[in-house]
Coordinates of N, CA, C and O in Angstrom, one line a residue:
X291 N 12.4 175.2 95.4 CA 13.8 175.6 95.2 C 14.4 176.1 96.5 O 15.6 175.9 96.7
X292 N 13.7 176.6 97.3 CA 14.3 177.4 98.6 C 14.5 176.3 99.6 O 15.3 176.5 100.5
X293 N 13.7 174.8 99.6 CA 14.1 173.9 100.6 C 15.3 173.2 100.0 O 16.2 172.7 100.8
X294 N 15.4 173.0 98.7 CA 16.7 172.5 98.1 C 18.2 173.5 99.2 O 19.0 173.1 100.0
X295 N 17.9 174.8 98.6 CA 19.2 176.0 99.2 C 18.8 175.7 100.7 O 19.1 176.7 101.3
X296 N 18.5 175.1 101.2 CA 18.2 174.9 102.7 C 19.4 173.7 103.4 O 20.1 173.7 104.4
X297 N 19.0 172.6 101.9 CA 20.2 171.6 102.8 C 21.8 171.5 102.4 O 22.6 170.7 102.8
X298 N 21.9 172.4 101.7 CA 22.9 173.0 100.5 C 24.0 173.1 101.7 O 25.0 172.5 101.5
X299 N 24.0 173.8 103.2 CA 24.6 173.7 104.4 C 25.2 172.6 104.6 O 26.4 172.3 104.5
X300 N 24.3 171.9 105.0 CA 24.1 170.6 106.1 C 25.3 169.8 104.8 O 26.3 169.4 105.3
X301 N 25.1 169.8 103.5 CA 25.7 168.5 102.6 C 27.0 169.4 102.8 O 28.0 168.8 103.2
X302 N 27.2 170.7 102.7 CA 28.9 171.2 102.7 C 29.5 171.0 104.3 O 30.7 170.7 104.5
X303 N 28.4 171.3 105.6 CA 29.3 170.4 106.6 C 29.5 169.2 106.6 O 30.5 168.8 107.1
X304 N 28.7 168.4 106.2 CA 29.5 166.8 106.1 C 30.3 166.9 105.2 O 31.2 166.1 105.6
X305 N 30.5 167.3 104.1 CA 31.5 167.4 103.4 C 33.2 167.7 104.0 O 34.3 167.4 103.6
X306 N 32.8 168.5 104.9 CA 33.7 169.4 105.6 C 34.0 168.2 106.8 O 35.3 168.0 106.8
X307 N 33.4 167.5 107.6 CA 33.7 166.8 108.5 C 34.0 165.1 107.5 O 34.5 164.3 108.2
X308 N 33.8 164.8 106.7 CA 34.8 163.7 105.9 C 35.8 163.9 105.7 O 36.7 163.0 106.0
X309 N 36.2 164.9 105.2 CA 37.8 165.3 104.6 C 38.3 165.6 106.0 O 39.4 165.2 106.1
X310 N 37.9 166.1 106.9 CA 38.7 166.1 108.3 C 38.8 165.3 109.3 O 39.7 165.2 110.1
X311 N 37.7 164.7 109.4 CA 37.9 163.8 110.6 C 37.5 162.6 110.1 O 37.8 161.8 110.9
X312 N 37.0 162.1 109.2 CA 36.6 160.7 109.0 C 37.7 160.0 108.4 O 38.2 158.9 108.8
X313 N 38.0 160.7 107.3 CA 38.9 160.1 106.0 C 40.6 159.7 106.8 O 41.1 158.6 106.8
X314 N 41.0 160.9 107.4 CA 42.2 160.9 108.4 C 42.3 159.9 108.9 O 43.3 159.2 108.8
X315 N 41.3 159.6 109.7 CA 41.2 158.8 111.1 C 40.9 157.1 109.9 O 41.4 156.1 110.4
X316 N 40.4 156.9 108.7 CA 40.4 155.5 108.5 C 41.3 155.3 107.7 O 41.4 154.2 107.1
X317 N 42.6 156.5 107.4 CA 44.1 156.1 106.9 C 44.7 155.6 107.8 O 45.4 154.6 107.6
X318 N 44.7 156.4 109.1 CA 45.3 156.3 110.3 C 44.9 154.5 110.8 O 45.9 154.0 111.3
X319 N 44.2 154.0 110.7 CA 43.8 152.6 111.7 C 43.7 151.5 109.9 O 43.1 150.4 109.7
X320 N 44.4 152.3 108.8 CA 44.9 151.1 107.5 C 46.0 151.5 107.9 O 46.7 150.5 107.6
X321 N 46.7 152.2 108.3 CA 47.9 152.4 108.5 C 48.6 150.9 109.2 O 49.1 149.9 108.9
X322 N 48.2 151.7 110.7 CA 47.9 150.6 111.6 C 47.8 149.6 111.7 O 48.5 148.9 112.5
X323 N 46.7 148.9 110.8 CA 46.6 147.8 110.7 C 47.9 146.8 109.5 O 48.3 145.7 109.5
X324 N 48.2 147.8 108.8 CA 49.4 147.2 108.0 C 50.6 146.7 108.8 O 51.2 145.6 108.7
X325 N 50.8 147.7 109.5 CA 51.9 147.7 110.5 C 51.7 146.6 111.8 O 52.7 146.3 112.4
X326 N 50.6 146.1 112.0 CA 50.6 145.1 112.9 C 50.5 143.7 111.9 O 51.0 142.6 112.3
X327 N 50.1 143.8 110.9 CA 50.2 142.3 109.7 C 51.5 142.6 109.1 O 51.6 142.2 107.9
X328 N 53.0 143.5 109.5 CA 54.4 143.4 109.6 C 54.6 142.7 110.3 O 55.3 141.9 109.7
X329 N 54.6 142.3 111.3 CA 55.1 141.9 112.5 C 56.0 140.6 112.3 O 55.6 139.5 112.0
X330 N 57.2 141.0 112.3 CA 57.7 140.0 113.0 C 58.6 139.8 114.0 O 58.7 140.6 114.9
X331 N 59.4 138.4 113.9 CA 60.6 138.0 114.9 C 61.2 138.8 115.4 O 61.5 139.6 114.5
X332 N 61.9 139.4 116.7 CA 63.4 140.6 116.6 C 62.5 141.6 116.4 O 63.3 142.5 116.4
X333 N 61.0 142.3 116.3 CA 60.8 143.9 116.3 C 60.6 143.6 117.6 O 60.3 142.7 118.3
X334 N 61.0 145.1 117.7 CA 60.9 145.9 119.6 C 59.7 147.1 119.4 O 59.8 148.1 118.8
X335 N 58.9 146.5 120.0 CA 57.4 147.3 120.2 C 57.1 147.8 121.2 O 57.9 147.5 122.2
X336 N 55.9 148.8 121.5 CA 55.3 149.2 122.4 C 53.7 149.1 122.1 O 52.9 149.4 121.2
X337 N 53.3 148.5 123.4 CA 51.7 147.9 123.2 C 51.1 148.9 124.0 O 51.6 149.5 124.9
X338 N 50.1 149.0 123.5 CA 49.2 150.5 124.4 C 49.2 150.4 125.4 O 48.4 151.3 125.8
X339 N 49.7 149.7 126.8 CA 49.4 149.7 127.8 C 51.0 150.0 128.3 O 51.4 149.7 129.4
X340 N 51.8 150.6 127.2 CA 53.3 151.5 127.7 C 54.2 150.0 127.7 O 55.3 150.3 127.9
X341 N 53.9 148.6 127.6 CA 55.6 147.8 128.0 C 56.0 147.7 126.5 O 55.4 147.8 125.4
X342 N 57.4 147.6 127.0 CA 58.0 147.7 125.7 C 58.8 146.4 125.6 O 59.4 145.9 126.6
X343 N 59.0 145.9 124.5 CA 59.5 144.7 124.4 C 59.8 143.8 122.9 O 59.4 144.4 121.9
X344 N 60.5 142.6 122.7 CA 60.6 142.6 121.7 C 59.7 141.5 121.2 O 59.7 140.6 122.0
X345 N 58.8 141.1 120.0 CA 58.3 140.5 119.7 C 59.4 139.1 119.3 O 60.5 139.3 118.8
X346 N 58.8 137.8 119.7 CA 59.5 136.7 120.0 C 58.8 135.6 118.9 O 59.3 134.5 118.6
X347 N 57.6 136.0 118.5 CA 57.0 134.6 118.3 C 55.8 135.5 117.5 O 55.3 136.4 118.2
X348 N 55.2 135.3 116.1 CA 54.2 135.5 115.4 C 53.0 134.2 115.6 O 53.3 133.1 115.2
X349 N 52.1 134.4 115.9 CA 50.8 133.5 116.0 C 50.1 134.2 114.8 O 49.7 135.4 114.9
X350 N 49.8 133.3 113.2 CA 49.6 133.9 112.2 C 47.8 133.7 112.4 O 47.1 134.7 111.9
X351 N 47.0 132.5 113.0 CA 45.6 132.1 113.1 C 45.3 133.0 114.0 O 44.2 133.4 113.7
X352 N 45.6 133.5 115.0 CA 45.4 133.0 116.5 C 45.0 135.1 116.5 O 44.1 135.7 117.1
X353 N 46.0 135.6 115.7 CA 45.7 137.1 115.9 C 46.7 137.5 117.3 O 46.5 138.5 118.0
X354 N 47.5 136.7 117.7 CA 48.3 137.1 119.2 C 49.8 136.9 118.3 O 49.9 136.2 117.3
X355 N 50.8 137.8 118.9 CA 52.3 138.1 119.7 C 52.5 137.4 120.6 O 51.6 137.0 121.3
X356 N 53.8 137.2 120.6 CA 53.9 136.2 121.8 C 55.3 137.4 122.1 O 56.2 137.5 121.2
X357 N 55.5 138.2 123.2 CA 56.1 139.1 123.4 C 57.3 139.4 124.6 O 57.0 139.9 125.7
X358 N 58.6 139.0 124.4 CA 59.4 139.5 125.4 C 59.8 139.8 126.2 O 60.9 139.4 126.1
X359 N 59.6 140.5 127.2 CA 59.7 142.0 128.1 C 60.7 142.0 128.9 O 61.0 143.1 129.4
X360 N 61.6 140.9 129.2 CA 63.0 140.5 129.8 C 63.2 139.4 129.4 O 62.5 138.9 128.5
X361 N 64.8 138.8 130.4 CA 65.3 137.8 129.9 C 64.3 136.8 130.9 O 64.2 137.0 132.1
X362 N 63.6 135.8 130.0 CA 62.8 134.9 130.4 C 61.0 135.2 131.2 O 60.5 134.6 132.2
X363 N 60.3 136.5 130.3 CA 59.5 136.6 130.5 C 58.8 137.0 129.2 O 58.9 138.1 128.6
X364 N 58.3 136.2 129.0 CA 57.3 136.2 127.9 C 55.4 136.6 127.9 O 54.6 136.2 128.7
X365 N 55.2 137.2 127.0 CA 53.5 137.3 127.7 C 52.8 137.4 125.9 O 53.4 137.9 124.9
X366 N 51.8 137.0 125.9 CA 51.0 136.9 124.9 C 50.2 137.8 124.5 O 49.1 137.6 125.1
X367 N 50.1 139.2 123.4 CA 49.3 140.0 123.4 C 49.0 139.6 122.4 O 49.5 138.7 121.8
X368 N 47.7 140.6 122.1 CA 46.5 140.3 120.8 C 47.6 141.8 120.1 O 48.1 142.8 120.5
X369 N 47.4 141.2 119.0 CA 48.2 142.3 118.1 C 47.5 143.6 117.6 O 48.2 144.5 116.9
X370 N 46.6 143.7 117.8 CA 45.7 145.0 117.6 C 46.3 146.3 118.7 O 46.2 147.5 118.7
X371 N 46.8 145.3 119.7 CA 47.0 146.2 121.1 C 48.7 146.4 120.8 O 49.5 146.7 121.8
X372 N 49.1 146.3 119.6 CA 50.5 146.9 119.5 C 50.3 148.4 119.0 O 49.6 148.8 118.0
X373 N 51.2 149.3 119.9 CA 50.7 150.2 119.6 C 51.9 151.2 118.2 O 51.5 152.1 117.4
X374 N 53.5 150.9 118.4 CA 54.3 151.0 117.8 C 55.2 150.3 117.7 O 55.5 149.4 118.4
X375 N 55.8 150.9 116.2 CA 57.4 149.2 116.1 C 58.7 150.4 116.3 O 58.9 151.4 115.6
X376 N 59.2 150.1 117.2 CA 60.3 150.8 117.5 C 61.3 150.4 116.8 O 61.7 151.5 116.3
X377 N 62.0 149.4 116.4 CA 62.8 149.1 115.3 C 62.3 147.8 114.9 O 61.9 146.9 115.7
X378 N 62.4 147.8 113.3 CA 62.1 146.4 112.6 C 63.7 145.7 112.7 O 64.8 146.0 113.1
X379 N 63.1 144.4 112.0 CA 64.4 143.5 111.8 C 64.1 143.2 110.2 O 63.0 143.3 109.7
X380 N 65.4 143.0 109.7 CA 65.7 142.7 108.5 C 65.0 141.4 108.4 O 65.0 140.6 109.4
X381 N 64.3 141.1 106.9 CA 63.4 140.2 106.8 C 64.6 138.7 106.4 O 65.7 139.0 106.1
X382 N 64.3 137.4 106.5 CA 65.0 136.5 106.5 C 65.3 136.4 104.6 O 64.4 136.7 103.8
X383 N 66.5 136.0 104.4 CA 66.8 135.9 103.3 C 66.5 134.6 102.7 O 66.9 134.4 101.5

């Protein structure tokens, strides 16, 4: 009975570190991930490496953006590396 009360600890800190850091953190990156399978035409994003720009072009196989950043410069990111949508665009009617 006394090694049972022994790990009675150890199961309430994991208990304690799922509800805080695990559970959080795998809403946070379904979040995320919803928000990058939004993507479309006309959104103005920021990709983790700070450029900001508007998404031009959805690659639905391919897992890439085809992205913006001035007039006539385009660059191709993997869409995992979007890091925010700064404004959406109204979906096509």
């Amino acid at each position: 009975m006394e090694s049972l009360l022994q790990f009675v600890p150890l199961i309430a800190i994991f208990g304690i570190m799922y509800f805080l850091l695990i559970r959080p953190q795998q809403k946070k990156m379904k979040e995320h991930q919803n928000m990058v399978s939004a993507l479309r035409r006309g959104d103005q994003v920021i990709t983790q490496g700070g450029l900001i720009g508007k998404v031009s072009k959805v690659k639905e196989g391919e897992n890439e953006v085809e992205v913006e950043l001035g007039e006539g410069v385009k660059v191709r990111v993997v869409q995992s590396t979007i890091a925010t949508v700064l404004s959406k665009t109204e979906p096509a009617k």
